[in-house]
Coordinates of C-alpha atoms in Angstrom, one line a residue:
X1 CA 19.5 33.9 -10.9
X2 CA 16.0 33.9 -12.3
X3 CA 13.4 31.1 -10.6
X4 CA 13.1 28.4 -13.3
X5 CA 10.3 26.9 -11.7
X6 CA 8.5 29.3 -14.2
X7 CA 7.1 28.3 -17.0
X8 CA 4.6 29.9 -20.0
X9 CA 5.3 32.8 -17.8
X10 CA 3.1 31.3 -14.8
X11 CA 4.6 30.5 -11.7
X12 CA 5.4 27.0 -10.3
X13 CA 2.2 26.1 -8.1
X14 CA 4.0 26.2 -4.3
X15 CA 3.4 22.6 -2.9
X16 CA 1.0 22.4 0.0
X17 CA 1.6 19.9 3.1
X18 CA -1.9 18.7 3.6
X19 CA -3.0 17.9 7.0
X20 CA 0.7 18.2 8.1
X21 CA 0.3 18.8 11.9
X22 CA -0.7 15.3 11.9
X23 CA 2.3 13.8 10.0
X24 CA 4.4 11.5 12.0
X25 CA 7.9 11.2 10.1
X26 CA 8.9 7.5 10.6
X27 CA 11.9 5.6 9.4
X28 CA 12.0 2.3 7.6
X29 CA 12.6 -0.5 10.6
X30 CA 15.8 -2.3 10.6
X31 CA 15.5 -5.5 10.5
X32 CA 18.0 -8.4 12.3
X33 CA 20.7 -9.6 10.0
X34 CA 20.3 -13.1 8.8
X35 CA 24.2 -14.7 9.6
X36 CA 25.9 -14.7 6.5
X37 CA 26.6 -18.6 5.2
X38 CA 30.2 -19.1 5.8
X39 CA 32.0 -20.6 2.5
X40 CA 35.4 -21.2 2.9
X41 CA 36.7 -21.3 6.7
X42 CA 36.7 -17.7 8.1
X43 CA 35.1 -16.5 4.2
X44 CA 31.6 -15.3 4.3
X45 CA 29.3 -15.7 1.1
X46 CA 29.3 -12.0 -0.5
X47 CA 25.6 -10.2 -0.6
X48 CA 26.0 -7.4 -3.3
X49 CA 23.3 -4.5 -3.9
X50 CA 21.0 -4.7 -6.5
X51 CA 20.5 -1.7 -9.2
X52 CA 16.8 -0.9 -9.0
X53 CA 14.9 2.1 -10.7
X54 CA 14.3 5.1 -8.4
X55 CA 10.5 5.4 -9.4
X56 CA 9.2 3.4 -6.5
X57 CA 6.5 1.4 -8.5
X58 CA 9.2 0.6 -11.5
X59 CA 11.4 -0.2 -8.0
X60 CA 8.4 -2.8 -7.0
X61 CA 8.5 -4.7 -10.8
X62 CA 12.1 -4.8 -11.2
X63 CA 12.1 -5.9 -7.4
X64 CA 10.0 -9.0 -8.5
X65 CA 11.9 -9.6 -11.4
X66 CA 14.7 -10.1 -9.6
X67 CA 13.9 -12.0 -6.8
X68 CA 10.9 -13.4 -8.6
X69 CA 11.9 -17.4 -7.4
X70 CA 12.3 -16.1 -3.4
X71 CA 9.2 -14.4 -3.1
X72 CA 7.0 -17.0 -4.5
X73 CA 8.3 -19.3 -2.0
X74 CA 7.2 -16.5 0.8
X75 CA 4.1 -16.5 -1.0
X76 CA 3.2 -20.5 -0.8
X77 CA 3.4 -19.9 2.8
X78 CA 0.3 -17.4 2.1
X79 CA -1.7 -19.2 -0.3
X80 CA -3.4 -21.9 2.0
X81 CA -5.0 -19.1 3.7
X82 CA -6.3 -17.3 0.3
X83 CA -7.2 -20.7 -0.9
X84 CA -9.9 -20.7 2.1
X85 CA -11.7 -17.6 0.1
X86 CA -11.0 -19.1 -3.3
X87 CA -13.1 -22.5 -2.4
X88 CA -15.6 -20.3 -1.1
X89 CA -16.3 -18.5 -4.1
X90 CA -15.2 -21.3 -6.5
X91 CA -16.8 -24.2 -5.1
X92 CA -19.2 -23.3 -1.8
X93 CA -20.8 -20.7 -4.3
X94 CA -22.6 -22.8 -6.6
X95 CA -23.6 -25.5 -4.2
X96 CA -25.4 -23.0 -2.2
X97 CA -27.1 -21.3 -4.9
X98 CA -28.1 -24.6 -6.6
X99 CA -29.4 -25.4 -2.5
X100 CA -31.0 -22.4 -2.3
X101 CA -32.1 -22.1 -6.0
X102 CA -33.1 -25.4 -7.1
X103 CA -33.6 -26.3 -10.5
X104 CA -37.3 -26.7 -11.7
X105 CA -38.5 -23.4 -12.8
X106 CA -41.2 -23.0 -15.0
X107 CA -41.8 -19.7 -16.7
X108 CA -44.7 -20.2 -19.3
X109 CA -47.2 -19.0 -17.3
X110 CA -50.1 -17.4 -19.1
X111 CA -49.0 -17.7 -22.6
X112 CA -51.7 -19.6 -24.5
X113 CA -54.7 -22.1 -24.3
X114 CA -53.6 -25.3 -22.8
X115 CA -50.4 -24.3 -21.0
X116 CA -49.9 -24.7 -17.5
X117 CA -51.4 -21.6 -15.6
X118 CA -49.2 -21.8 -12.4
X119 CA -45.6 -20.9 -13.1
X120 CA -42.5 -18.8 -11.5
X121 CA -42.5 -15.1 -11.2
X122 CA -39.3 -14.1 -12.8
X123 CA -38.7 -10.7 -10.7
X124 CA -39.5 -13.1 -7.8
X125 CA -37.1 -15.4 -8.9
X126 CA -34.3 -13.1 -9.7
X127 CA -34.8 -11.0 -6.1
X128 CA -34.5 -14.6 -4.3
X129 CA -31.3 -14.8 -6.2
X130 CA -29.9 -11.4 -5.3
X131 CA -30.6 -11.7 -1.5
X132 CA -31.2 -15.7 -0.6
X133 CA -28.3 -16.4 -2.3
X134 CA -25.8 -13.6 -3.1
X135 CA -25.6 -11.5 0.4
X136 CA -25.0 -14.9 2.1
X137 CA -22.6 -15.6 -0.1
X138 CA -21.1 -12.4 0.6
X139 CA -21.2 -12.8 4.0
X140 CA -19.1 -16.2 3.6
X141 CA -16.6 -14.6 1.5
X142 CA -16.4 -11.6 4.0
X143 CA -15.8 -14.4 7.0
X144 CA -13.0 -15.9 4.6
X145 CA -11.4 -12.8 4.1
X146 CA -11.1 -12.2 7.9
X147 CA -9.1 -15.7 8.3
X148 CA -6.9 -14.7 5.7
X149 CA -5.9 -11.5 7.0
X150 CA -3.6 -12.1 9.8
X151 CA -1.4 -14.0 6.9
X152 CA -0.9 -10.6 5.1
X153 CA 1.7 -9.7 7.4
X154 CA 4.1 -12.4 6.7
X155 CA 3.7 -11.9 2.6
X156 CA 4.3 -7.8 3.3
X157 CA 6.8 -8.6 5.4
X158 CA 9.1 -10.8 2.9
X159 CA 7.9 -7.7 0.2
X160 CA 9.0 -5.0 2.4
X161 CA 12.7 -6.6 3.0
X162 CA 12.9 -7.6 -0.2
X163 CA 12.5 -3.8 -1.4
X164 CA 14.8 -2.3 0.8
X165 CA 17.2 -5.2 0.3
X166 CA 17.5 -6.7 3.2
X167 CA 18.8 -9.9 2.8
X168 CA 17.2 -13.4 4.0
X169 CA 17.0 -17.0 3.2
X170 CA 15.1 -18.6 5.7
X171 CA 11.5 -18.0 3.7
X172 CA 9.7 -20.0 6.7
X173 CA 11.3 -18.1 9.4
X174 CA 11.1 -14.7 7.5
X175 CA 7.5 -15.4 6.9
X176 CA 6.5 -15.9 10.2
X177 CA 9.2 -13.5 12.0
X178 CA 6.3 -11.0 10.0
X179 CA 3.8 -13.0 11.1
X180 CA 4.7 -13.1 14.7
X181 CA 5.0 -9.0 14.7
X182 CA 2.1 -8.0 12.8
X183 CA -0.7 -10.4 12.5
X184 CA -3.0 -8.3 15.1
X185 CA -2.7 -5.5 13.0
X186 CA -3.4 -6.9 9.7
X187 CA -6.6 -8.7 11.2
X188 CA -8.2 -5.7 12.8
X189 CA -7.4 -3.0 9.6
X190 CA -8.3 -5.7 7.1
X191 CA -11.7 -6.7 9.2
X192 CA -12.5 -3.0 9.4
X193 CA -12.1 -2.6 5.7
X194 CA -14.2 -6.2 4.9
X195 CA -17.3 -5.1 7.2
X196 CA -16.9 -1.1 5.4
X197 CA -17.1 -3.5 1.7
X198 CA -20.0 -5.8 3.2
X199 CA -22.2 -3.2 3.7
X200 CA -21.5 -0.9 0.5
X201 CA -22.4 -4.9 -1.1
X202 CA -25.4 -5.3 1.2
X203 CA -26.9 -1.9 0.7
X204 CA -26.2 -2.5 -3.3
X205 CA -27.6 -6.0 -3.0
X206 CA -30.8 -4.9 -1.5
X207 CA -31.7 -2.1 -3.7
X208 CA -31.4 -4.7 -6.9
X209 CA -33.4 -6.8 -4.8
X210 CA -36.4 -3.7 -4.1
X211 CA -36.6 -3.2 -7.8
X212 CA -37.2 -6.5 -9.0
X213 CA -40.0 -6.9 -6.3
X214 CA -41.1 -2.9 -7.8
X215 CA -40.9 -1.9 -4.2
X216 CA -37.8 0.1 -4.4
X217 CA -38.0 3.9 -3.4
X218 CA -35.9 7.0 -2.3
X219 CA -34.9 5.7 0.9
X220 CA -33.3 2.6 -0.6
X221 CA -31.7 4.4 -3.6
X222 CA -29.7 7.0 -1.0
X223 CA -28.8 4.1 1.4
X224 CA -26.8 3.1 -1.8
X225 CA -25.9 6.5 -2.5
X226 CA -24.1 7.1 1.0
X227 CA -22.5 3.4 1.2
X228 CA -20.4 4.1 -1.5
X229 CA -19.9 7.7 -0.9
X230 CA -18.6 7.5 2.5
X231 CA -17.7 3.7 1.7
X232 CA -15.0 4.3 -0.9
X233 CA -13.1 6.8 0.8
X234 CA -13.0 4.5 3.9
X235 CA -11.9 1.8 2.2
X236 CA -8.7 3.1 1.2
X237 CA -7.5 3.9 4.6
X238 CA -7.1 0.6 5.6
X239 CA -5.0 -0.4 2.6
X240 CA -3.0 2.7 3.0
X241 CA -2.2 1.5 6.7
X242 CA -1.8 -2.3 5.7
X243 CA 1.1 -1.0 3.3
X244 CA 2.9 0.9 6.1
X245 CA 2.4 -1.3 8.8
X246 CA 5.5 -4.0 7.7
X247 CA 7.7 -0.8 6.6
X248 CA 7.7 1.8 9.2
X249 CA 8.0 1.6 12.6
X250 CA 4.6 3.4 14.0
X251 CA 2.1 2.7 16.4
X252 CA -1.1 1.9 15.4
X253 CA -2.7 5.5 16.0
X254 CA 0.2 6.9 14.5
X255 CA 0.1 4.7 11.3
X256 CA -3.8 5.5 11.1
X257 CA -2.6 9.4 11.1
X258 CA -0.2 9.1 8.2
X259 CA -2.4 7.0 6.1
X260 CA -5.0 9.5 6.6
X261 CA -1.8 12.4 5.5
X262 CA -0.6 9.9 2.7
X263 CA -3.8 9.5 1.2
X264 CA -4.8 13.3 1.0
X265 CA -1.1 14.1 -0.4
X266 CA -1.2 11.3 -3.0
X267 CA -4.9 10.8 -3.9
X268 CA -4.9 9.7 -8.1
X269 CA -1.9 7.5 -7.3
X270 CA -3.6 5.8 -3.8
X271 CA -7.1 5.5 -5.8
X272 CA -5.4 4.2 -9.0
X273 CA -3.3 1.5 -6.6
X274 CA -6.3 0.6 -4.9
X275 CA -8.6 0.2 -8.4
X276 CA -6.7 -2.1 -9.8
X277 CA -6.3 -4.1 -6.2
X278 CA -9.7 -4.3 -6.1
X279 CA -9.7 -5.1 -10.2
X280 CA -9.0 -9.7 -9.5
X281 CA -11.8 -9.7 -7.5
X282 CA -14.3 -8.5 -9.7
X283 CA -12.8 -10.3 -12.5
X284 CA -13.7 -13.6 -10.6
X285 CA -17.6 -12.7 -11.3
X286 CA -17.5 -13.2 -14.9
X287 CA -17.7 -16.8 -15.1
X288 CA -16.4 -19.8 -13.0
X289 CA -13.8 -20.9 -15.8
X290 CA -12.3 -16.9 -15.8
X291 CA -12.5 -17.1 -11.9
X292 CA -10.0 -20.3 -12.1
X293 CA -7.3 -18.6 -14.5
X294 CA -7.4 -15.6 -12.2
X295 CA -6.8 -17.8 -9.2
X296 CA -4.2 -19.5 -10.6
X297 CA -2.5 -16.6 -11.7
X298 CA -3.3 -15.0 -8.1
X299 CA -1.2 -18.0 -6.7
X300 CA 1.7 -17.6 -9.2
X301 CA 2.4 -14.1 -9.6
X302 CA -0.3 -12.3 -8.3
X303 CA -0.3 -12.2 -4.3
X304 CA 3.9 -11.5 -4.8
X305 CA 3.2 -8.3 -7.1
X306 CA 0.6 -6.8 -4.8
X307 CA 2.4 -7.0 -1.9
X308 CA 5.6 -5.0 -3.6
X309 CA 2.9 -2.5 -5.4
X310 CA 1.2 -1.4 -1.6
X311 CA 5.4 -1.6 -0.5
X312 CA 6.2 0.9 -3.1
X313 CA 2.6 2.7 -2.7
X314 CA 3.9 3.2 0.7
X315 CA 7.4 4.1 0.0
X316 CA 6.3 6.6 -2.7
X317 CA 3.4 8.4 0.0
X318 CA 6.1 9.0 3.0
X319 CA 9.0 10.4 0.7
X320 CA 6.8 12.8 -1.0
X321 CA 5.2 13.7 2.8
X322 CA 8.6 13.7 4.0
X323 CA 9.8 16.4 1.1
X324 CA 6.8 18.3 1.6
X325 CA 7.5 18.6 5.8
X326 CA 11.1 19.5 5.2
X327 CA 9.9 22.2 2.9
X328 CA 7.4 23.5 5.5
X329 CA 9.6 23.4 8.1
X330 CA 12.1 25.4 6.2
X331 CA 9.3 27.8 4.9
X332 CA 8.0 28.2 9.0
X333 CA 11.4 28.8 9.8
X334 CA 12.6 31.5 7.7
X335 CA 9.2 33.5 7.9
X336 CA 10.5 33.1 12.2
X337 CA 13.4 34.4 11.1
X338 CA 11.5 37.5 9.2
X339 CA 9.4 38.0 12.1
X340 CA 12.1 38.6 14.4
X341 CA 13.8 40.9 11.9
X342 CA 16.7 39.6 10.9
X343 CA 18.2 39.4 14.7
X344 CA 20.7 37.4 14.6
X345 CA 20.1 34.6 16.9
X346 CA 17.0 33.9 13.8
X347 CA 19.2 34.2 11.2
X348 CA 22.4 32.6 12.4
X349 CA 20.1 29.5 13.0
X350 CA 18.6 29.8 9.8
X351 CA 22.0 30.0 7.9
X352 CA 23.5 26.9 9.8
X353 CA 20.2 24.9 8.7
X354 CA 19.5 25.9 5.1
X355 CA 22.6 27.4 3.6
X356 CA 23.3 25.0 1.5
X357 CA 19.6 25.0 0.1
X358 CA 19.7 29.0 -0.2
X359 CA 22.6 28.6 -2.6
X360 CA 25.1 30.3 0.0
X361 CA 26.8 26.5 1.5
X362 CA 27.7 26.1 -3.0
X363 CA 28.6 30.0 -2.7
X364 CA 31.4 29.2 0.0
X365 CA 32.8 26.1 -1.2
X366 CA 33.3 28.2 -4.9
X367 CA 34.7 30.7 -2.9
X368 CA 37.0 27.8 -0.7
X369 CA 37.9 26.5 -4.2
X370 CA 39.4 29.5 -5.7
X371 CA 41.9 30.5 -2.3
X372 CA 45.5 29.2 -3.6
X373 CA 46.5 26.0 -1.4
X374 CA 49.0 26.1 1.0
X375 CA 52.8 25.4 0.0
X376 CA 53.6 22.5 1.8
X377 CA 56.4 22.7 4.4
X378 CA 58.7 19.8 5.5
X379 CA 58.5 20.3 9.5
X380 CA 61.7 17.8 9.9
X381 CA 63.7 21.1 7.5
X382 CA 65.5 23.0 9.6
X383 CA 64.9 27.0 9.5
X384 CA 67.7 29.4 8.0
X385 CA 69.5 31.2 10.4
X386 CA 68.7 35.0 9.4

């Protein structure tokens, strides 16, 4: 039969395993039973399965749909550890700058007979802003993100099991079960990430600050330039490994080497994820009474739909990694096969693996099918004496 992978006449690109050789095919981790809660005497309560969308991010938004009420409560459990970096930027923020700032400016300077002559220099003003005041404050918020981090693990945790449907009640104990496993991780991915942010903010925050004072030059301007360029790409490898860490069971190396393989096999999808991650927390610059209503909503639904969106992130990267190595391995093994032309060690091997996916293990059960049964025979019948 005729490929129909074709289409307008052009044939189906062939999928390529990117950075393969470094893949490490993990399984989901099993995680201990709760006990079931015993009803009646010697009657357990039942635990049925959940329909859920095979799409892993339409999985994530039905998952929280369904289990909206459980998750928040896993989530509370989080939110005194991101309410540390929401005080910081809500409340620490503007006392510092008013500290730092003051109040009693006086811009009129030189603008007619009779005026003051001293006054502020605006560029002055607005530098002193952008470095007094803002990269501290960055700093602060960086040092708040770091305390929050090791709390990740618990919310991913209660995400990941409630995605793969693993049943549990005991928020407190589920929480910190994740807690107690994966807190080091969390805090030493998340901390590399916040210090690769700091300085793409630093080197940003300094170059605003050169031009205002007019003293900005080429050497500032591709300090940016290569923050952000060798920045950005950085930054997604930690939140590639922070959605894997609670899921699969990997070291840390070999988590690092499949977020590096997920990320290169999934790019638009990983950027897009990460975009509009990154999208509440430059929402909270607008103003102070925006940054309030995000928080709030952050607290509510927000920190519950993140974690299931880097659960399914990661649940979407391995299975499409994991199609792509079984297709490699096939492919490596029938060109083996070729090589050793045709003997029949190769191809026996060959046809025990991937006969059904040649078409040939469909071929025999057709051919199975179509043999007449058996007439059945009553051993206990005695046979006629000829």
């Amino acid at each position: 039969m005729a490929n129909q992978t074709q289409t307008a006449g052009k044939p189906a690109r062939e999928p390529k395993f990117l950075l393969g050789k470094f893949f490490v095919d993990a399984d989901v981790v099993v995680e201990p039973e709760e006990p079931a809660k015993i009803v009646v005497a010697g009657m357990a309560e039942a635990r049925p399965k959940k329909e859920y969308p095979d799409s892993p991010f339409k999985k994530a938004g039905a998952v929280v749909r369904a289990n909206f009420a459980l998750l928040l409560k896993g989530s509370l459990w989080f939110a005194p550890a991101a309410l540390v970096f929401m005080l910081v930027f809500l409340v620490a923020a503007p006392f510092f700058e008013n500290y730092v700032m003051g109040g009693g400016y006086n811009f009129m300077q030189g603008v007619g007979v009779g005026l003051h002559p001293g006054g502020d220099n605006i560029a002055v003003s607005v530098a002193t802003l952008y470095w007094d005041v803002y990269q501290p404050l960055l700093m602060m918020l960086a040092g708040a993100g770091i305390i929050v981090a090791p709390f990740i693990a618990g919310l991913f945790y209660c995400a990941k099991r409630s995605y793969y449907q693993d049943y549990y009640s005991k928020i407190t104990r589920t929480f910190f079960m994740g807690f107690a496993k994966y807190w080091w991780k969390y805090l030493v991915t998340a901390t590399v990430g916040i210090l690769i942010a700091l300085a793409m903010g630093t080197a940003l925050l300094n170059q605003l600050t050169l031009e205002q004072l007019g003293t900005a030059d080429a050497g500032s301007m591709a300090a940016v330039v290569l923050a952000f360029i060798f920045g950005a790409p950085l930054l997604v490898i930690p939140m590639v490994m922070m959605s894997l860490f609670a899921t699969y069971g990997m070291s840390f190396r070999d988590t690092f080497k499949d977020a590096i393989v997920l990320i290169v096999n999934n790019p638009f999808v990983t950027v897009i994820c990460g975009v509009l991650s990154a999208a509440p927390l430059l929402l909270l610059m607008i103003n102070n009474i925006f940054a309030i209503i995000i928080c709030i909503l952050m607290l509510l639904v927000g920190f519950v739909f993140w974690a299931q969106s880097w659960t399914a992130l990661a649940d979407r990267g391995m299975t499409r990694c994991k199609a792509l190595k079984a297709y490699t391995d096939k492919k490596a093994l029938i060109a083996l096969r070729d090589r050793k032309g045709g003997g029949k060690a190769g191809a026996a091997s060959a046809k025990v693996q991937y006969a059904e996916d040649a078409g040939e293990g469909q071929a025999k059960k057709k051919n199975n099918a179509k043999q007449p049964p058996k007439p059945y025979v009553n051993p206990k019948k005695k046979k006629k004496k000829k």
